[in-house]
Coordinates of C-alpha atoms and ligand atoms in Angstrom, one line a residue:
M1 CA 21.2 -0.6 14.2
K2 CA 17.4 -0.7 13.4
Q3 CA 17.0 -3.5 10.6
P4 CA 16.1 -1.7 6.9
F5 CA 12.8 -2.2 5.0
Y6 CA 11.9 -1.1 1.4
I7 CA 9.0 -1.2 0.2
T8 CA 7.5 0.0 -3.0
T9 CA 4.1 0.7 -4.8
P10 CA 3.7 0.8 -8.6
I11 CA 4.5 4.0 -10.4
Y12 CA 1.3 5.3 -11.7
Y13 CA 0.4 6.4 -15.2
P14 CA -0.4 9.9 -15.3
S15 CA -2.7 9.5 -18.2
A16 CA -5.7 10.7 -16.2
K17 CA -6.8 11.1 -12.3
L18 CA -6.3 8.1 -10.0
H19 CA -9.0 6.0 -8.9
I20 CA -10.0 4.2 -5.8
G21 CA -8.0 0.9 -7.3
H22 CA -5.2 2.7 -7.2
A23 CA -6.0 4.2 -3.7
Y24 CA -6.2 0.7 -2.9
C25 CA -2.7 -0.2 -3.5
T26 CA -1.0 2.6 -2.2
T27 CA -3.3 2.3 1.2
L28 CA -1.9 -1.2 1.5
A29 CA 1.6 -0.4 1.0
D30 CA 1.3 2.8 3.5
T31 CA -0.3 0.4 6.3
I32 CA 2.9 -2.1 5.8
A33 CA 5.2 0.6 5.7
R34 CA 3.5 2.2 8.8
F35 CA 3.3 -1.0 10.7
K36 CA 7.6 -1.7 9.9
R37 CA 7.9 1.7 11.5
L38 CA 6.1 1.1 14.6
A39 CA 7.6 -2.6 14.9
G40 CA 10.8 -0.6 14.9
Y41 CA 12.2 -1.0 11.4
D42 CA 14.0 1.8 9.4
V43 CA 11.5 1.8 6.2
F44 CA 11.8 3.9 3.2
F45 CA 8.6 3.6 1.1
L46 CA 8.6 4.8 -2.1
T47 CA 5.9 5.4 -4.7
G48 CA 5.6 8.3 -8.0
S49 CA 4.3 8.5 -11.5
D50 CA 5.3 6.7 -14.6
E51 CA 5.5 9.8 -17.3
H52 CA 6.7 8.7 -20.3
G53 CA 5.5 7.4 -23.6
Q54 CA 3.3 7.3 -26.5
K55 CA -0.1 7.6 -24.8
I56 CA 0.8 10.2 -22.5
Q57 CA 2.4 12.6 -25.9
R58 CA -0.9 11.7 -27.4
I59 CA -2.9 13.0 -25.0
A60 CA -0.7 16.1 -24.3
E61 CA -0.7 16.9 -28.0
S62 CA -5.0 16.4 -28.1
Q63 CA -4.8 19.3 -25.4
G64 CA -2.4 21.2 -27.0
V65 CA 0.1 21.6 -24.1
T66 CA 3.7 19.6 -23.6
P67 CA 3.7 16.4 -22.3
L68 CA 5.4 17.7 -19.4
E69 CA 3.1 20.7 -18.9
Y70 CA 0.6 17.8 -19.1
V71 CA 2.2 15.5 -16.6
D72 CA 2.7 18.1 -14.2
G73 CA -1.1 19.0 -13.5
I74 CA -2.0 15.5 -12.7
V75 CA 1.2 14.5 -11.0
A76 CA 0.2 17.8 -8.7
M77 CA -3.3 15.5 -8.1
F78 CA -1.5 12.4 -7.4
K79 CA 0.4 14.3 -4.7
E80 CA -2.6 15.9 -2.9
L81 CA -4.6 12.5 -3.1
W82 CA -1.7 10.8 -1.1
K83 CA -1.7 13.8 1.4
R84 CA -5.2 13.4 1.8
L85 CA -5.1 9.7 2.2
E86 CA -2.6 10.4 4.8
I87 CA 0.6 8.3 2.2
S88 CA 3.4 8.5 4.4
N89 CA 5.8 7.7 1.4
D90 CA 9.2 8.7 2.3
D91 CA 9.6 9.7 -1.5
F92 CA 8.0 10.4 -4.6
L93 CA 10.1 9.6 -8.2
R94 CA 8.8 11.3 -11.1
T95 CA 10.5 9.2 -14.0
S96 CA 10.6 12.5 -16.2
E97 CA 12.9 13.8 -13.5
E98 CA 16.9 14.5 -14.0
R99 CA 18.1 11.9 -11.5
H100 CA 15.7 9.1 -13.2
H101 CA 16.8 9.7 -16.9
L102 CA 20.7 9.7 -15.5
T103 CA 20.2 6.5 -13.7
C104 CA 18.4 4.7 -16.8
Q105 CA 20.9 5.8 -19.3
E106 CA 23.3 4.6 -17.4
F107 CA 21.6 1.1 -16.9
F108 CA 21.2 0.9 -20.8
R109 CA 24.8 2.0 -21.4
R110 CA 26.1 -0.7 -18.7
I111 CA 24.0 -3.6 -20.4
R112 CA 24.4 -2.6 -24.0
D113 CA 28.5 -2.5 -23.5
K114 CA 28.7 -5.7 -22.1
G115 CA 26.7 -7.2 -25.1
D116 CA 23.2 -7.9 -23.6
I117 CA 21.6 -5.0 -25.5
Y118 CA 21.6 -4.7 -29.2
K119 CA 20.2 -3.4 -32.4
G120 CA 17.4 -4.8 -34.7
E121 CA 14.4 -4.5 -36.3
Y122 CA 11.4 -4.9 -34.6
V123 CA 8.4 -5.8 -36.2
G124 CA 5.3 -6.4 -33.6
L125 CA 2.2 -5.5 -32.3
Y126 CA 1.8 -2.7 -30.1
C127 CA -1.0 -2.1 -27.4
T128 CA -1.0 1.8 -26.8
P129 CA -2.9 1.9 -23.4
C130 CA -1.0 -1.0 -22.0
E131 CA 2.6 0.2 -23.4
S132 CA 2.7 -3.7 -24.2
Y133 CA 4.1 -5.6 -26.8
W134 CA 2.6 -9.1 -27.7
T135 CA 3.1 -11.6 -30.2
E136 CA 0.4 -12.8 -32.8
H137 CA -0.4 -15.7 -30.9
Q138 CA -0.6 -13.9 -27.7
L139 CA -3.8 -11.8 -28.6
D140 CA -7.4 -12.8 -27.6
E141 CA -9.7 -14.3 -29.7
N142 CA -10.6 -10.7 -31.5
G143 CA -7.0 -10.0 -32.3
N144 CA -7.1 -8.0 -29.6
C145 CA -5.2 -6.7 -26.5
P146 CA -5.1 -9.6 -24.1
D147 CA -5.0 -7.5 -20.9
C148 CA -7.4 -4.4 -22.1
H149 CA -8.8 -6.0 -25.1
R150 CA -8.2 -3.1 -27.2
P151 CA -7.0 -3.2 -30.8
V152 CA -3.4 -3.3 -31.4
E153 CA -1.2 -1.3 -33.6
K154 CA 1.5 -3.3 -35.7
V155 CA 4.5 -1.5 -35.5
S156 CA 8.1 -2.2 -37.8
E157 CA 10.9 0.1 -36.6
E158 CA 14.9 -0.1 -36.0
A159 CA 15.4 -0.8 -32.0
Y160 CA 17.1 -2.2 -29.1
F161 CA 16.9 -5.5 -28.0
F162 CA 17.6 -6.7 -24.3
K163 CA 18.7 -10.0 -24.1
M164 CA 16.0 -11.5 -21.7
S165 CA 16.6 -15.2 -23.5
K166 CA 19.8 -15.2 -21.9
Y167 CA 18.7 -14.8 -18.2
A168 CA 15.5 -17.0 -18.5
D169 CA 17.2 -19.9 -16.6
R170 CA 18.6 -18.2 -14.2
V171 CA 15.2 -16.4 -13.1
L172 CA 13.6 -19.2 -13.2
E173 CA 15.7 -20.7 -10.6
Y174 CA 15.6 -18.0 -8.7
I175 CA 11.8 -18.5 -8.6
K176 CA 11.8 -21.7 -7.8
S177 CA 14.2 -22.0 -5.3
N178 CA 12.5 -19.0 -3.0
P179 CA 9.2 -19.4 -2.6
E180 CA 8.5 -16.1 -1.1
F181 CA 9.7 -14.2 -4.1
I182 CA 6.2 -14.3 -5.6
Q183 CA 3.3 -14.0 -3.3
P184 CA 0.6 -15.3 -3.8
T185 CA 1.3 -18.9 -5.2
S186 CA -1.4 -18.6 -7.5
R187 CA 0.7 -16.2 -9.5
R188 CA 3.9 -17.8 -8.8
N189 CA 2.7 -20.5 -10.4
E190 CA 1.7 -18.6 -13.4
M191 CA 4.6 -17.0 -13.5
I192 CA 7.0 -20.3 -13.9
A193 CA 4.6 -21.4 -16.7
F194 CA 5.1 -18.3 -18.7
I195 CA 8.8 -18.6 -18.6
E196 CA 8.8 -22.3 -19.4
Q197 CA 7.3 -21.2 -22.5
G198 CA 10.8 -19.7 -23.5
L199 CA 11.5 -16.2 -23.0
E200 CA 12.2 -13.8 -26.0
D201 CA 14.5 -11.0 -26.3
L202 CA 12.6 -7.8 -25.6
C203 CA 12.5 -4.9 -28.0
I204 CA 13.6 -2.0 -25.4
S205 CA 13.4 1.0 -27.6
R206 CA 11.0 3.5 -29.7
T207 CA 11.5 5.6 -32.6
T208 CA 7.8 6.6 -33.5
F209 CA 7.4 9.5 -30.9
N210 CA 10.1 11.1 -28.6
W211 CA 8.5 11.4 -25.2
G212 CA 10.6 9.4 -23.2
I213 CA 14.3 9.1 -21.9
P214 CA 16.7 9.0 -25.2
V215 CA 19.1 6.2 -25.7
P216 CA 22.6 7.6 -24.6
D217 CA 24.7 7.9 -27.8
D218 CA 21.9 7.5 -30.3
P219 CA 18.9 9.9 -29.5
K220 CA 16.2 9.1 -31.8
H221 CA 15.4 6.4 -30.0
V222 CA 13.9 6.5 -26.8
I223 CA 13.9 3.8 -24.2
Y224 CA 11.0 1.8 -24.1
V225 CA 8.7 2.8 -21.0
W226 CA 8.5 -0.5 -18.8
F227 CA 12.5 -0.9 -18.9
D228 CA 12.3 2.8 -18.0
A229 CA 9.7 2.6 -15.1
L230 CA 11.2 -0.2 -13.3
I231 CA 14.6 1.2 -12.9
N232 CA 12.7 3.8 -10.7
Y233 CA 13.3 1.6 -7.9
I234 CA 16.9 1.7 -8.0
T235 CA 16.8 5.6 -8.8
A236 CA 15.2 6.6 -5.7
L237 CA 17.8 5.4 -3.6
G238 CA 20.4 6.9 -5.2
F239 CA 22.3 4.2 -7.0
L240 CA 24.5 6.8 -8.9
N241 CA 25.7 8.9 -6.4
H242 CA 26.7 5.6 -4.5
D243 CA 24.2 6.6 -2.0
E244 CA 24.2 5.3 1.5
K245 CA 20.6 4.8 1.2
F246 CA 21.3 2.3 -2.0
E247 CA 23.6 0.2 0.0
K248 CA 21.1 -0.1 3.0
F249 CA 17.8 -0.3 1.5
W250 CA 18.8 -2.4 -1.9
P251 CA 17.6 -5.2 -2.3
A252 CA 13.8 -4.3 -1.8
D253 CA 12.0 -5.9 0.6
I254 CA 8.4 -5.9 -1.1
H255 CA 7.4 -4.6 -4.8
L256 CA 3.5 -4.3 -4.3
V257 CA 1.7 -4.5 -7.7
G258 CA -1.3 -5.2 -9.2
K259 CA -1.6 -8.7 -10.1
E260 CA -1.8 -7.7 -14.2
I261 CA 1.9 -6.3 -13.6
V262 CA 3.3 -9.2 -11.7
R263 CA 4.8 -10.5 -15.1
F264 CA 6.9 -7.1 -15.5
H265 CA 8.2 -7.1 -12.1
S266 CA 8.9 -11.0 -11.6
I267 CA 10.4 -11.6 -15.1
I268 CA 11.6 -8.6 -17.0
W269 CA 12.9 -6.4 -13.9
P270 CA 14.9 -9.8 -12.6
C271 CA 16.9 -9.7 -16.2
I272 CA 17.7 -6.5 -15.9
L273 CA 19.1 -6.9 -12.5
L274 CA 21.1 -9.6 -13.6
A275 CA 22.2 -7.8 -16.1
M276 CA 23.7 -5.3 -13.6
D277 CA 24.9 -7.5 -11.5
L278 CA 22.3 -6.4 -8.7
P279 CA 20.6 -8.4 -6.3
L280 CA 17.0 -9.6 -6.9
P281 CA 13.9 -7.9 -5.0
K282 CA 13.1 -9.8 -1.6
Q283 CA 9.4 -10.1 -2.9
I284 CA 6.7 -9.0 -5.4
Y285 CA 3.2 -9.6 -4.1
G286 CA 0.8 -9.3 -6.3
H287 CA -2.8 -8.0 -5.3
G288 CA -6.4 -8.2 -6.9
W289 CA -8.3 -5.7 -8.1
L290 CA -11.3 -3.7 -6.9
V291 CA -14.4 -3.9 -8.7
I292 CA -17.3 -1.5 -8.7
E293 CA -20.2 -3.5 -8.0
G294 CA -18.8 -6.4 -9.4
D295 CA -17.7 -4.5 -12.5
K296 CA -14.6 -3.6 -13.6
M297 CA -13.8 0.0 -13.4
S298 CA -13.8 2.1 -16.8
K299 CA -14.5 5.3 -18.0
S300 CA -17.0 4.0 -20.7
K301 CA -18.9 2.4 -18.1
G302 CA -18.9 5.6 -16.1
N303 CA -18.0 3.7 -12.7
V304 CA -15.0 5.1 -11.7
V305 CA -15.0 6.0 -8.2
D306 CA -12.6 9.1 -7.0
P307 CA -10.8 8.8 -4.0
M308 CA -10.7 12.5 -3.3
L309 CA -14.5 12.9 -3.5
L310 CA -14.9 10.0 -1.0
I311 CA -12.3 11.5 1.5
D312 CA -14.0 14.6 1.3
E313 CA -17.4 12.9 2.7
F314 CA -16.0 10.4 4.7
G315 CA -12.5 11.1 5.8
A316 CA -8.8 9.2 5.2
D317 CA -9.5 6.8 8.0
A318 CA -13.0 5.2 6.9
I319 CA -11.8 4.8 3.4
R320 CA -8.6 3.5 4.6
Y321 CA -10.2 0.8 7.0
F322 CA -12.3 -0.2 4.6
L323 CA -10.1 -0.9 1.9
L324 CA -8.3 -3.0 4.1
R325 CA -11.4 -4.5 6.0
E326 CA -13.3 -5.8 3.5
I327 CA -10.9 -7.4 0.8
N328 CA -8.5 -10.1 1.3
L329 CA -4.9 -8.9 0.2
G330 CA -4.5 -11.1 -3.1
Q331 CA -8.0 -11.4 -3.9
D332 CA -10.3 -9.2 -6.1
G333 CA -12.7 -7.3 -4.0
N334 CA -15.8 -5.4 -4.3
F335 CA -16.3 -1.7 -3.7
S336 CA -19.8 -0.4 -3.1
R337 CA -21.2 2.7 -1.2
D338 CA -23.6 1.0 0.7
A339 CA -21.0 -1.7 2.0
L340 CA -18.5 1.5 2.6
I341 CA -21.5 3.5 4.8
S342 CA -22.5 -0.1 6.4
R343 CA -19.2 -0.7 7.7
I344 CA -18.6 2.9 9.1
N345 CA -21.7 2.8 10.7
S346 CA -21.3 -0.4 12.3
D347 CA -17.4 -1.0 12.8
L348 CA -16.6 2.7 13.3
A349 CA -19.2 4.8 14.8
N350 CA -20.9 2.2 16.6
D351 CA -18.4 -0.3 18.0
L352 CA -14.7 1.9 17.9
G353 CA -16.9 5.3 18.3
N354 CA -19.3 3.7 21.4
L355 CA -16.6 2.1 23.1
L356 CA -14.5 5.1 23.1
H357 CA -17.2 7.6 24.3
R358 CA -18.8 4.9 27.0
T359 CA -15.7 4.9 28.6
L360 CA -14.7 8.3 28.5
N361 CA -18.3 9.7 29.7
M362 CA -18.4 7.5 32.6
I363 CA -14.8 8.2 33.6
N364 CA -15.9 12.0 33.5
K365 CA -19.4 11.0 35.5
F366 CA -18.4 8.5 37.8
Q367 CA -14.3 9.6 38.8
K368 CA -14.2 13.0 37.3
G369 CA -11.9 12.8 34.2
I370 CA -9.2 10.5 36.9
V371 CA -8.3 6.8 36.5
E372 CA -8.9 6.0 39.9
E373 CA -6.6 3.7 41.9
F374 CA -8.0 0.2 42.8
S375 CA -6.3 -3.0 44.7
G376 CA -7.3 -6.5 45.1
V377 CA -9.8 -6.7 42.4
N378 CA -9.5 -9.2 40.1
R379 CA -12.9 -10.9 39.0
D380 CA -13.2 -13.5 36.3
V381 CA -14.6 -10.9 33.5
D382 CA -11.4 -8.9 34.2
Q383 CA -9.3 -12.1 34.0
S384 CA -10.9 -13.2 30.8
L385 CA -10.5 -9.3 29.1
E386 CA -6.9 -9.8 30.1
S387 CA -6.3 -13.3 28.6
D388 CA -8.4 -11.9 25.3
K389 CA -6.5 -8.5 25.0
L390 CA -3.0 -10.6 25.2
E391 CA -4.5 -13.0 22.6
T392 CA -5.8 -10.1 20.2
I393 CA -2.0 -8.6 20.3
R394 CA -0.6 -12.1 19.4
K395 CA -2.7 -12.6 16.8
Y396 CA -2.4 -9.4 15.5
R397 CA 1.5 -9.1 15.3
A398 CA 1.2 -12.5 13.3
E399 CA -0.8 -11.4 10.8
M400 CA 0.6 -7.9 10.1
E401 CA 3.6 -9.6 9.7
S402 CA 2.7 -11.9 7.3
M403 CA 0.3 -9.3 5.6
K404 CA -3.0 -10.5 6.5
L405 CA -4.3 -7.1 6.7
S406 CA -7.7 -7.9 6.7
D407 CA -7.6 -10.3 9.2
A408 CA -5.8 -8.0 11.5
M409 CA -8.4 -5.7 11.2
K410 CA -10.6 -8.4 12.2
T411 CA -8.8 -9.3 15.3
I412 CA -8.8 -5.8 16.2
W413 CA -12.4 -5.4 16.0
S414 CA -13.2 -8.4 17.9
F415 CA -11.5 -7.0 20.8
V416 CA -13.4 -3.9 20.4
S417 CA -16.7 -5.9 20.8
R418 CA -15.2 -7.9 23.2
S419 CA -14.4 -4.8 25.6
N420 CA -18.0 -3.6 24.8
K421 CA -18.8 -6.7 25.9
Y422 CA -16.9 -5.9 29.2
I423 CA -18.8 -2.9 29.9
D424 CA -22.4 -4.9 30.0
E425 CA -20.8 -7.7 32.0
T426 CA -19.7 -5.6 34.7
A427 CA -22.4 -2.7 34.5
P428 CA -20.4 0.4 36.2
W429 CA -23.3 2.5 36.1
K430 CA -24.6 -0.2 38.9
L431 CA -21.6 -0.3 40.7
A432 CA -21.2 3.6 40.7
K433 CA -24.3 3.5 43.1
N434 CA -22.3 1.2 45.8
P435 CA -19.7 3.0 47.5
D436 CA -18.6 -0.3 48.7
Q437 CA -17.6 -1.2 45.4
K438 CA -15.2 2.1 44.1
S439 CA -12.6 -0.4 43.9
E440 CA -14.7 -3.1 41.1
L441 CA -15.5 0.8 39.1
A442 CA -12.0 2.0 39.2
A443 CA -11.2 -1.0 38.2
T444 CA -13.3 -1.2 35.1
L445 CA -12.9 1.8 33.7
Y446 CA -8.9 1.5 34.3
N447 CA -9.2 -2.2 32.1
L448 CA -11.3 -0.3 29.6
V449 CA -9.2 2.5 29.4
E450 CA -6.1 0.1 28.6
S451 CA -7.9 -1.8 26.2
L452 CA -8.7 1.4 24.5
R453 CA -4.3 2.1 24.7
V454 CA -3.8 -1.2 23.4
I455 CA -6.4 -0.7 20.2
S456 CA -5.4 2.8 19.3
I457 CA -1.9 1.5 18.9
M458 CA -3.0 -1.6 16.8
I459 CA -4.6 0.5 14.6
S460 CA -2.3 3.1 14.2
P461 CA -0.8 1.7 10.4
A462 CA -4.1 1.7 9.0
M463 CA -6.2 4.3 10.6
P464 CA -3.2 7.0 11.7
L465 CA -5.7 9.8 12.3
T466 CA -8.0 7.9 14.6
S467 CA -5.6 6.4 16.5
R468 CA -3.7 9.8 17.3
K469 CA -7.4 11.2 18.3
I470 CA -8.1 7.8 20.8
W471 CA -4.4 8.5 22.1
K472 CA -5.4 12.3 22.6
Q473 CA -8.6 11.7 24.4
L474 CA -7.2 9.3 26.3
G475 CA -4.9 12.0 27.6
L476 CA -2.0 9.6 26.9
D477 CA 0.5 12.5 25.3
S478 CA 1.7 13.2 29.0
T479 CA 2.5 9.5 28.8
K480 CA 4.2 9.0 25.6
N481 CA 4.5 11.2 22.4
F482 CA 2.0 9.7 19.8
D483 CA 4.6 10.0 17.5
E484 CA 7.0 8.2 19.7
V485 CA 5.2 5.2 20.3
Q486 CA 6.4 1.7 19.4
L487 CA 4.9 -1.5 18.8
D488 CA 6.3 -2.8 21.9
D489 CA 4.7 0.0 23.9
I490 CA 1.4 -2.6 23.6
E491 CA 2.7 -4.4 26.2
N492 CA 5.5 -1.8 27.5
L493 CA 3.2 1.1 28.9
R494 CA 0.9 0.6 31.1
I495 CA -2.0 3.7 32.6
E496 CA -0.7 5.3 35.8
F497 CA -3.2 5.3 38.5
G498 CA -4.4 9.1 39.0
H499 CA -3.9 9.5 35.4
R500 CA -6.6 12.2 33.5
I501 CA -8.1 12.1 30.5
E502 CA -9.4 14.8 27.8
K503 CA -12.3 16.0 26.3
P504 CA -14.3 13.0 24.5
E505 CA -14.8 13.8 21.3
Q506 CA -17.0 12.2 18.2
L507 CA -14.7 9.3 16.2
F508 CA -17.1 9.1 13.3
P509 CA -20.4 10.6 13.2
R510 CA -23.1 7.9 12.2
I511 CA -24.3 8.3 8.4
E512 CA -28.0 8.5 7.9
V513 CA -28.9 6.8 4.7
E514 CA -31.8 7.7 2.7
K515 CA -34.7 4.9 2.5
S516 CA -36.1 4.7 -1.0
Ligands
MSP601 N1 2.7 2.6 -14.8 C1 2.6 1.0 -14.7 C2 3.4 0.8 -13.4 C3 4.9 0.9 -13.5 S1 5.8 -0.2 -12.1 C4 7.3 -0.1 -12.4 C5 1.0 0.9 -14.1 N2 0.7 2.3 -13.8 S2 -1.3 2.1 -13.7 O1 -1.2 3.7 -13.2 O2 -1.6 1.6 -14.8 O3 -1.2 1.0 -12.8 C6 -1.0 1.1 -11.4 C7 -1.2 -0.4 -10.4 O4 -2.7 0.4 -10.2 C8 -1.2 -1.7 -10.9 O5 -0.5 -2.0 -10.0 C9 -2.6 -1.6 -11.1 O6 -2.9 -3.1 -10.8 C10 -3.6 -0.8 -10.2 N3 -4.6 -0.7 -10.4 C11 -4.9 -0.2 -11.4 N4 -7.1 -0.3 -11.2 C12 -6.5 -1.1 -10.2 C13 -7.8 -1.5 -9.5 N5 -9.4 -1.3 -10.3 N6 -7.8 -2.5 -8.1 C14 -6.7 -2.9 -7.9 N7 -5.6 -2.1 -8.3 C15 -5.7 -1.2 -9.7 O7 0.7 -0.4 -14.3

């Protein structure tokens, strides 16, 4: 039986269109999901939309539509974006769906029945854009929200509370005894310090608006949006219907989230699960933020980058490659159009595109499109290429397994360069002039096709469209259907003598940059 692997992205707020920062998070998760599928796991990859809350209700009111009408429009755009970005999610969960309402209410009911949810009076400070409650001492120096620095509102209302304080010690113990639970380590230390300050019970209902999931048996309250949202990870597995998906995939292997919401996932979520007597997720991975030319993205600064426009202009794979290559997972990273264009031109059009193009053109020109047979050729250059190939595969696997995605891209591309250098070292155009060197020529072209075959498998989690194109141009569909390729095929599959390649086509056109 295949080993299960469950990975999630955060569910995004449909308060506006998604930007390149959101696309970054989903691309990371998609690349990991695809790698795990390639490695033979049974993967469940979930994303979705977090649709409730006061902010959404206010936006809808300002536009004169119902909240559902408003989110329907935005969520359709989310789905379109993920399709265009080649995101391979297995489900898309909307918190407005009935399956989610029912699951969430069941959580509420069970936790209330066991006495861990009680009714009280909430007096506090609320940041509507972040949907977060704060205490006086948590505010920034101007008395604003410590996350987004916008004003908070004072609210006082009857509310339900969740006894988080009861679970603080157990969560702390779990974090301390499972070093892999919160990654990277810096985030783990922050969370330990946060819990050690003491956890207060969490207010988990509101009465000042109604766009949310009604509290069971007390529908003038709606469930707090974070309590509602976190449960999405379980709804999607069919928890209520005792679905086999739940048995198979829970606990999640990775909740991939942005650094500012690690706290919700590594503290509130475990408390909810402990109250439900459910196992805790294996890992919360907090990735860094994408900034634009060094600056935080915001509407007011007018520097929000729309991923859809970038895909229209450069294609999904170029954007995916840039995001994976340029930013170290866990750290903040910079997005700039110049850097994107320069990566496309150097790494994609030049290094990878040329390797494919030169190889296929030479096979057409010198061997009529056939990967010819040879024997008895084993030059130093061949041995060195072969050992570099094996070392590349080993490093690539290790880096992908440990989520060092940027390093894995660097490893592949140094092998791309190495293979280009092999062309210069062996100079096939010279070999082609001398009939006595027919075998050397055939060996050179064979080894290049093999390099490209290995490269196309290795890039497939990151660049699914390009790897498919390379596979096709190498004529490999007749050897193995691209969709059935597995990671072990890197070593197991070999191109046979007499193999015919297909028509070469350009992978990435060079982007001309206007000189100012
Ligand atoms: N709805 C909540 C998540 C609930 S999960 C149970 C939420 N939504 S969000 O739309 O505001 O953010 C979703 C994710 O996008 C977060 O993980 C956040 O870190 C990420 N990003 C938002 N801006 C980002 C960048 N500029 N760069 C990278 N990720 C960014 O929080």
